[in-house]
PDB file of C-alpha atoms in Angstrom:
ATOM      1  CA  MET A 228      -6.546  17.503  -3.428  1.00  0.00           C
ATOM      2  CA  ASN A 229      -5.441  17.946  -6.779  1.00  0.00           C
ATOM      3  CA  PRO A 230      -4.564  15.133  -9.342  1.00  0.00           C
ATOM      4  CA  ILE A 231      -0.960  14.066  -9.635  1.00  0.00           C
ATOM      5  CA  ASP A 232       1.201  14.551 -12.992  1.00  0.00           C
ATOM      6  CA  VAL A 233       1.794  10.921 -13.673  1.00  0.00           C
ATOM      7  CA  GLU A 234       4.491  11.937 -16.082  1.00  0.00           C
ATOM      8  CA  ALA A 235       6.404  14.006 -13.310  1.00  0.00           C
ATOM      9  CA  LYS A 236       9.382  12.181 -11.338  1.00  0.00           C
ATOM     10  CA  PHE A 237       8.135  10.400  -8.380  1.00  0.00           C
ATOM     11  CA  ASP A 238       9.706  10.621  -4.956  1.00  0.00           C
ATOM     12  CA  LEU A 239       8.773   8.649  -2.050  1.00  0.00           C
ATOM     13  CA  VAL A 240      10.280  11.387  -0.178  1.00  0.00           C
ATOM     14  CA  PRO A 241      10.419  14.810  -2.037  1.00  0.00           C
ATOM     15  CA  GLU A 242      13.155  17.187  -1.597  1.00  0.00           C
ATOM     16  CA  THR A 243      10.477  19.682   0.204  1.00  0.00           C
ATOM     17  CA  ALA A 244      10.158  17.133   2.831  1.00  0.00           C
ATOM     18  CA  THR A 245      12.857  17.790   5.044  1.00  0.00           C
ATOM     19  CA  GLY A 246      11.669  17.012   8.622  1.00  0.00           C
ATOM     20  CA  VAL A 247      10.739  13.603  10.175  1.00  0.00           C
ATOM     21  CA  ARG A 248      10.203  10.468   8.337  1.00  0.00           C
ATOM     22  CA  ARG A 249       7.864   8.122   9.666  1.00  0.00           C
ATOM     23  CA  ALA A 250       6.275   5.011   8.715  1.00  0.00           C
ATOM     24  CA  VAL A 251       3.566   2.367   9.414  1.00  0.00           C
ATOM     25  CA  MET A 252       4.030  -0.811   8.137  1.00  0.00           C
ATOM     26  CA  ILE A 253       1.398  -3.928   8.505  1.00  0.00           C
ATOM     27  CA  GLY A 254       1.517  -7.222   7.198  1.00  0.00           C
ATOM     28  CA  ILE A 255      -0.896 -10.053   7.872  1.00  0.00           C
ATOM     29  CA  ASN A 256      -0.732 -13.407   6.951  1.00  0.00           C
ATOM     30  CA  TYR A 257      -3.820 -14.570   9.094  1.00  0.00           C
ATOM     31  CA  VAL A 258      -2.115 -17.550  10.399  1.00  0.00           C
ATOM     32  CA  GLY A 259      -4.289 -20.689  10.914  1.00  0.00           C
ATOM     33  CA  ASP A 260      -7.334 -19.141   8.987  1.00  0.00           C
ATOM     34  CA  GLU A 261      -8.752 -21.747   6.497  1.00  0.00           C
ATOM     35  CA  PRO A 262      -9.480 -20.432   4.002  1.00  0.00           C
ATOM     36  CA  GLY A 263      -7.720 -17.089   3.706  1.00  0.00           C
ATOM     37  CA  GLU A 264      -4.243 -17.800   5.038  1.00  0.00           C
ATOM     38  CA  LEU A 265      -1.369 -15.902   3.221  1.00  0.00           C
ATOM     39  CA  SER A 266       2.159 -16.402   3.078  1.00  0.00           C
ATOM     40  CA  GLY A 267       3.990 -13.469   1.729  1.00  0.00           C
ATOM     41  CA  CYS A 268       2.830 -10.482   3.842  1.00  0.00           C
ATOM     42  CA  TRP A 269       5.467 -10.644   6.577  1.00  0.00           C
ATOM     43  CA  ASN A 270       8.220 -10.646   3.895  1.00  0.00           C
ATOM     44  CA  ASP A 271       6.697  -7.817   1.996  1.00  0.00           C
ATOM     45  CA  VAL A 272       6.920  -5.454   5.159  1.00  0.00           C
ATOM     46  CA  LEU A 273      10.363  -6.566   5.881  1.00  0.00           C
ATOM     47  CA  ASN A 274      11.648  -6.010   2.436  1.00  0.00           C
ATOM     48  CA  MET A 275       9.825  -2.701   2.096  1.00  0.00           C
ATOM     49  CA  LYS A 276      11.292  -1.785   5.557  1.00  0.00           C
ATOM     50  CA  LYS A 277      15.148  -2.411   4.680  1.00  0.00           C
ATOM     51  CA  TYR A 278      14.201  -0.439   1.496  1.00  0.00           C
ATOM     52  CA  ILE A 279      13.059   2.680   3.000  1.00  0.00           C
ATOM     53  CA  VAL A 280      15.806   2.625   5.705  1.00  0.00           C
ATOM     54  CA  ASP A 281      18.561   1.888   3.290  1.00  0.00           C
ATOM     55  CA  VAL A 282      17.431   4.165   0.309  1.00  0.00           C
ATOM     56  CA  HIS A 283      15.232   6.913   1.817  1.00  0.00           C
ATOM     57  CA  GLY A 284      17.070   7.152   5.366  1.00  0.00           C
ATOM     58  CA  PHE A 285      13.920   6.456   7.736  1.00  0.00           C
ATOM     59  CA  GLU A 286      15.156   5.666  11.103  1.00  0.00           C
ATOM     60  CA  GLU A 287      14.111   2.520  13.215  1.00  0.00           C
ATOM     61  CA  ASP A 288      12.675   4.726  16.016  1.00  0.00           C
ATOM     62  CA  ASN A 289      10.189   6.211  13.570  1.00  0.00           C
ATOM     63  CA  ILE A 290       8.897   2.918  11.946  1.00  0.00           C
ATOM     64  CA  VAL A 291       5.888   1.131  13.642  1.00  0.00           C
ATOM     65  CA  VAL A 292       5.575  -2.450  12.452  1.00  0.00           C
ATOM     66  CA  LEU A 293       2.355  -4.464  12.978  1.00  0.00           C
ATOM     67  CA  MET A 294       2.352  -8.219  11.916  1.00  0.00           C
ATOM     68  CA  ASP A 295       0.636 -11.337  13.308  1.00  0.00           C
ATOM     69  CA  ASP A 296       3.968 -13.197  13.660  1.00  0.00           C
ATOM     70  CA  GLY A 297       3.966 -13.306  17.650  1.00  0.00           C
ATOM     71  CA  GLU A 298       7.002 -11.029  17.720  1.00  0.00           C
ATOM     72  CA  ASN A 299       5.607  -7.597  16.792  1.00  0.00           C
ATOM     73  CA  THR A 300       2.444  -5.650  17.824  1.00  0.00           C
ATOM     74  CA  GLU A 301      -0.594  -7.721  16.628  1.00  0.00           C
ATOM     75  CA  PRO A 302      -2.448  -5.969  13.489  1.00  0.00           C
ATOM     76  CA  THR A 303      -5.973  -5.887  15.310  1.00  0.00           C
ATOM     77  CA  ARG A 304      -8.564  -3.296  14.286  1.00  0.00           C
ATOM     78  CA  GLU A 305      -7.873  -1.109  17.328  1.00  0.00           C
ATOM     79  CA  ASN A 306      -4.085  -1.297  16.995  1.00  0.00           C
ATOM     80  CA  ILE A 307      -4.055  -0.405  13.217  1.00  0.00           C
ATOM     81  CA  ILE A 308      -6.399   2.468  13.902  1.00  0.00           C
ATOM     82  CA  GLU A 309      -4.144   3.887  16.729  1.00  0.00           C
ATOM     83  CA  ALA A 310      -0.984   3.336  14.571  1.00  0.00           C
ATOM     84  CA  TYR A 311      -2.519   5.601  12.131  1.00  0.00           C
ATOM     85  CA  ARG A 312      -4.011   8.095  14.323  1.00  0.00           C
ATOM     86  CA  THR A 313      -0.462   8.258  15.922  1.00  0.00           C
ATOM     87  CA  VAL A 314       1.453   8.832  12.885  1.00  0.00           C
ATOM     88  CA  VAL A 315      -0.935  11.570  11.520  1.00  0.00           C
ATOM     89  CA  ALA A 316      -0.911  13.331  15.016  1.00  0.00           C
ATOM     90  CA  HIS A 317       2.858  13.532  15.360  1.00  0.00           C
ATOM     91  CA  SER A 318       3.604  14.950  11.828  1.00  0.00           C
ATOM     92  CA  GLU A 319       3.878  18.506  10.935  1.00  0.00           C
ATOM     93  CA  GLU A 320       4.663  20.581   7.853  1.00  0.00           C
ATOM     94  CA  GLY A 321       7.741  19.444   6.121  1.00  0.00           C
ATOM     95  CA  ASP A 322       7.478  15.693   7.502  1.00  0.00           C
ATOM     96  CA  ALA A 323       7.038  12.543   5.348  1.00  0.00           C
ATOM     97  CA  ILE A 324       4.866   9.659   5.895  1.00  0.00           C
ATOM     98  CA  PHE A 325       4.925   5.993   4.298  1.00  0.00           C
ATOM     99  CA  LEU A 326       2.139   3.645   4.949  1.00  0.00           C
ATOM    100  CA  HIS A 327       2.506   0.084   3.689  1.00  0.00           C
ATOM    101  CA  TYR A 328      -0.150  -2.609   4.204  1.00  0.00           C
ATOM    102  CA  SER A 329       0.197  -5.938   2.861  1.00  0.00           C
ATOM    103  CA  GLY A 330      -3.022  -8.450   3.667  1.00  0.00           C
ATOM    104  CA  HIS A 331      -6.563  -9.010   2.445  1.00  0.00           C
ATOM    105  CA  GLY A 332      -8.575  -6.163   1.252  1.00  0.00           C
ATOM    106  CA  THR A 333     -12.575  -6.601   0.870  1.00  0.00           C
ATOM    107  CA  LYS A 334     -15.858  -4.579   0.096  1.00  0.00           C
ATOM    108  CA  LEU A 335     -18.808  -4.020   2.132  1.00  0.00           C
ATOM    109  CA  ARG A 336     -22.315  -2.601   1.517  1.00  0.00           C
ATOM    110  CA  ASP A 337     -21.913   1.142   1.852  1.00  0.00           C
ATOM    111  CA  ASP A 338     -23.655   2.085   5.290  1.00  0.00           C
ATOM    112  CA  ASP A 339     -23.710   6.014   4.742  1.00  0.00           C
ATOM    113  CA  SER A 340     -24.741   6.435   0.959  1.00  0.00           C
ATOM    114  CA  ASP A 341     -21.518   8.054  -0.026  1.00  0.00           C
ATOM    115  CA  GLU A 342     -20.419   5.514  -2.518  1.00  0.00           C
ATOM    116  CA  ALA A 343     -21.932   5.509  -6.101  1.00  0.00           C
ATOM    117  CA  ASP A 344     -21.501   1.720  -6.752  1.00  0.00           C
ATOM    118  CA  GLY A 345     -22.952   0.934  -3.141  1.00  0.00           C
ATOM    119  CA  TYR A 346     -19.915  -0.557  -1.763  1.00  0.00           C
ATOM    120  CA  ASP A 347     -17.323   0.484   0.609  1.00  0.00           C
ATOM    121  CA  GLU A 348     -13.630  -0.518   0.164  1.00  0.00           C
ATOM    122  CA  ALA A 349     -12.096  -2.145   3.595  1.00  0.00           C
ATOM    123  CA  LEU A 350      -9.038  -3.288   5.048  1.00  0.00           C
ATOM    124  CA  VAL A 351      -9.418  -6.575   6.908  1.00  0.00           C
ATOM    125  CA  PRO A 352      -7.651  -6.645  10.015  1.00  0.00           C
ATOM    126  CA  ARG A 353      -6.358  -9.809  11.958  1.00  0.00           C
ATOM    127  CA  ASP A 354      -9.564  -9.707  14.477  1.00  0.00           C
ATOM    128  CA  PHE A 355     -11.947  -8.877  11.838  1.00  0.00           C
ATOM    129  CA  GLN A 356     -14.337 -11.732  12.566  1.00  0.00           C
ATOM    130  CA  GLU A 357     -14.661 -10.209  16.244  1.00  0.00           C
ATOM    131  CA  ASN A 358     -14.252  -6.546  15.546  1.00  0.00           C
ATOM    132  CA  GLY A 359     -15.047  -5.866  11.803  1.00  0.00           C
ATOM    133  CA  MET A 360     -13.223  -4.224   9.084  1.00  0.00           C
ATOM    134  CA  ILE A 361     -11.633  -0.759   8.425  1.00  0.00           C
ATOM    135  CA  ARG A 362     -13.668   1.031   5.888  1.00  0.00           C
ATOM    136  CA  ASP A 363     -12.388   3.379   3.482  1.00  0.00           C
ATOM    137  CA  ASP A 364     -14.649   6.140   5.429  1.00  0.00           C
ATOM    138  CA  ASP A 365     -12.594   5.378   8.342  1.00  0.00           C
ATOM    139  CA  LEU A 366      -9.319   5.729   6.308  1.00  0.00           C
ATOM    140  CA  TYR A 367     -10.250   9.020   5.345  1.00  0.00           C
ATOM    141  CA  GLU A 368     -11.292  10.438   8.453  1.00  0.00           C
ATOM    142  CA  ILE A 369      -8.013   9.333  10.106  1.00  0.00           C
ATOM    143  CA  LEU A 370      -5.431   9.543   7.351  1.00  0.00           C
ATOM    144  CA  VAL A 371      -6.771  12.452   4.993  1.00  0.00           C
ATOM    145  CA  LYS A 372      -9.129  14.673   7.074  1.00  0.00           C
ATOM    146  CA  ASP A 373      -6.883  15.354  10.022  1.00  0.00           C
ATOM    147  CA  LEU A 374      -3.469  15.367   8.211  1.00  0.00           C
ATOM    148  CA  ALA A 375      -1.409  18.688   8.594  1.00  0.00           C
ATOM    149  CA  ASP A 376      -0.884  21.026   5.811  1.00  0.00           C
ATOM    150  CA  GLY A 377       2.426  20.464   4.210  1.00  0.00           C
ATOM    151  CA  VAL A 378       3.013  16.537   5.379  1.00  0.00           C
ATOM    152  CA  HIS A 379       3.620  14.502   2.308  1.00  0.00           C
ATOM    153  CA  LEU A 380       1.983  10.956   2.584  1.00  0.00           C
ATOM    154  CA  VAL A 381       2.530   7.955   0.561  1.00  0.00           C
ATOM    155  CA  SER A 382       0.169   4.883   1.000  1.00  0.00           C
ATOM    156  CA  LEU A 383       1.036   1.674  -0.550  1.00  0.00           C
ATOM    157  CA  MET A 384      -1.933  -0.896  -0.029  1.00  0.00           C
ATOM    158  CA  ASP A 385      -1.308  -4.326  -1.386  1.00  0.00           C
ATOM    159  CA  CYS A 386      -4.664  -5.758  -1.193  1.00  0.00           C
ATOM    160  CA  CYS A 387      -7.854  -6.380  -3.199  1.00  0.00           C
ATOM    161  CA  HIS A 388     -10.228  -3.421  -3.668  1.00  0.00           C
ATOM    162  CA  SER A 389      -7.502  -1.053  -2.855  1.00  0.00           C
ATOM    163  CA  GLY A 390      -7.776   1.213  -5.751  1.00  0.00           C
ATOM    164  CA  THR A 391     -10.113   3.768  -4.065  1.00  0.00           C
ATOM    165  CA  ILE A 392      -9.459   2.606  -0.440  1.00  0.00           C
ATOM    166  CA  MET A 393      -8.650   6.226   0.802  1.00  0.00           C
ATOM    167  CA  ASP A 394     -11.873   7.457  -0.613  1.00  0.00           C
ATOM    168  CA  LEU A 395      -9.746  10.187  -2.686  1.00  0.00           C
ATOM    169  CA  PRO A 396     -11.328  11.785  -5.731  1.00  0.00           C
ATOM    170  CA  TYR A 397      -8.985  11.079  -8.589  1.00  0.00           C
ATOM    171  CA  MET A 398      -7.690   7.672 -10.076  1.00  0.00           C
ATOM    172  CA  PHE A 399      -5.030   6.387 -12.397  1.00  0.00           C
ATOM    173  CA  LYS A 400      -4.904   2.823 -13.976  1.00  0.00           C
ATOM    174  CA  GLY A 401      -1.644   1.690 -15.164  1.00  0.00           C
ATOM    175  CA  ASP A 402      -3.231  -0.026 -18.128  1.00  0.00           C
ATOM    176  CA  GLY A 403      -1.154   1.510 -20.913  1.00  0.00           C
ATOM    177  CA  GLU A 404      -4.369   3.352 -22.001  1.00  0.00           C
ATOM    178  CA  MET A 405      -4.907   6.244 -19.306  1.00  0.00           C
ATOM    179  CA  GLY A 406      -2.550   8.749 -19.582  1.00  0.00           C
ATOM    180  CA  GLU A 407      -3.427  10.722 -16.639  1.00  0.00           C
ATOM    181  CA  MET A 408      -5.554  10.900 -13.648  1.00  0.00           C
ATOM    182  CA  ILE A 409      -9.094  11.229 -13.880  1.00  0.00           C
ATOM    183  CA  LEU A 410     -11.855  11.863 -11.647  1.00  0.00           C
ATOM    184  CA  ASP A 411     -13.270   8.670 -10.095  1.00  0.00           C
ATOM    185  CA  PRO A 412     -16.875   7.919 -11.953  1.00  0.00           C
ATOM    186  CA  ASP A 413     -17.862   5.975  -8.833  1.00  0.00           C
ATOM    187  CA  MET A 414     -17.161   9.157  -6.499  1.00  0.00           C
ATOM    188  CA  ASN A 415     -19.972  10.616  -4.689  1.00  0.00           C
ATOM    189  CA  LEU A 416     -19.131  14.046  -5.397  1.00  0.00           C
ATOM    190  CA  ASP A 417     -21.754  15.483  -2.839  1.00  0.00           C
ATOM    191  CA  ALA A 418     -20.750  13.473  -0.117  1.00  0.00           C
ATOM    192  CA  PHE A 419     -17.142  14.312  -0.754  1.00  0.00           C
ATOM    193  CA  ILE A 420     -17.506  18.018  -0.823  1.00  0.00           C
ATOM    194  CA  GLU A 421     -19.556  17.568   2.456  1.00  0.00           C
ATOM    195  CA  GLN A 422     -16.533  15.862   3.823  1.00  0.00           C
ATOM    196  CA  ILE A 423     -14.254  18.696   2.786  1.00  0.00           C
ATOM    197  CA  THR A 424     -16.543  21.356   3.896  1.00  0.00           C
ATOM    198  CA  GLY A 425     -16.664  19.637   7.438  1.00  0.00           C
ATOM    199  CA  LYS A 426     -12.947  20.026   7.543  1.00  0.00           C
ATOM    200  CA  LEU A 427     -12.969  23.539   6.630  1.00  0.00           C
ATOM    201  CA  ILE A 428     -15.647  24.348   9.189  1.00  0.00           C
ATOM    202  CA  GLU A 429     -13.754  22.325  11.948  1.00  0.00           C
ATOM    203  CA  PHE A 430     -10.562  24.703  11.164  1.00  0.00           C
ATOM    204  CA  LEU A 431     -12.159  27.922  11.012  1.00  0.00           C
ATOM    205  CA  GLN A 432     -13.988  26.974  14.706  1.00  0.00           C
ATOM    206  CA  SER A 433     -10.568  25.949  16.084  1.00  0.00           C
ATOM    207  CA  ARG A 434      -8.891  29.288  15.049  1.00  0.00           C
ATOM    208  CA  PHE A 435     -11.578  31.776  15.758  1.00  0.00           C
ATOM    209  CA  SER A 436     -13.239  30.215  18.986  1.00  0.00           C
TER     210      SER A 436
END
């Protein structure tokens, strides 16, 4: 996990990604919630879906849409996690993944002491009141830790508190002052190294057991 050169040309799907292009797109308007109902998240998903199909060649069969519109799969905590697990499990070297989330984000008291600021960032699924949030720890475990080598993943999280919601070590702010990615000052490096070490141990055990 190296920092990205922010001066380099960005491609949603780079030339090296010659395999299958998959997407998981989530839009939650929280219909009927007061306060908290949003109005533009479905449109965000539909517009971005059209963009990735028309411009980047994604195919309908490889795009999973979750929206609380009564027509698509409901964006519950379980369904979001399942969609994320599935797209990672089905992807292999050379494939590209695009994740789009439009909805509420929040922060919660850190429950495992891996955040220097004492808070986890979290996504807010439609059934958050009954089944809770999706923490950055969960997203790292599902989307980063188990991702196959050589898979290109782009995640666009259009929500509050999304800057470090993947629990990655580097950050960049487009404020006109920051010229390169830096190590997140709030990153608990000891905890992060422990996560990486755990993935390496799991890999070695799977190869030699």
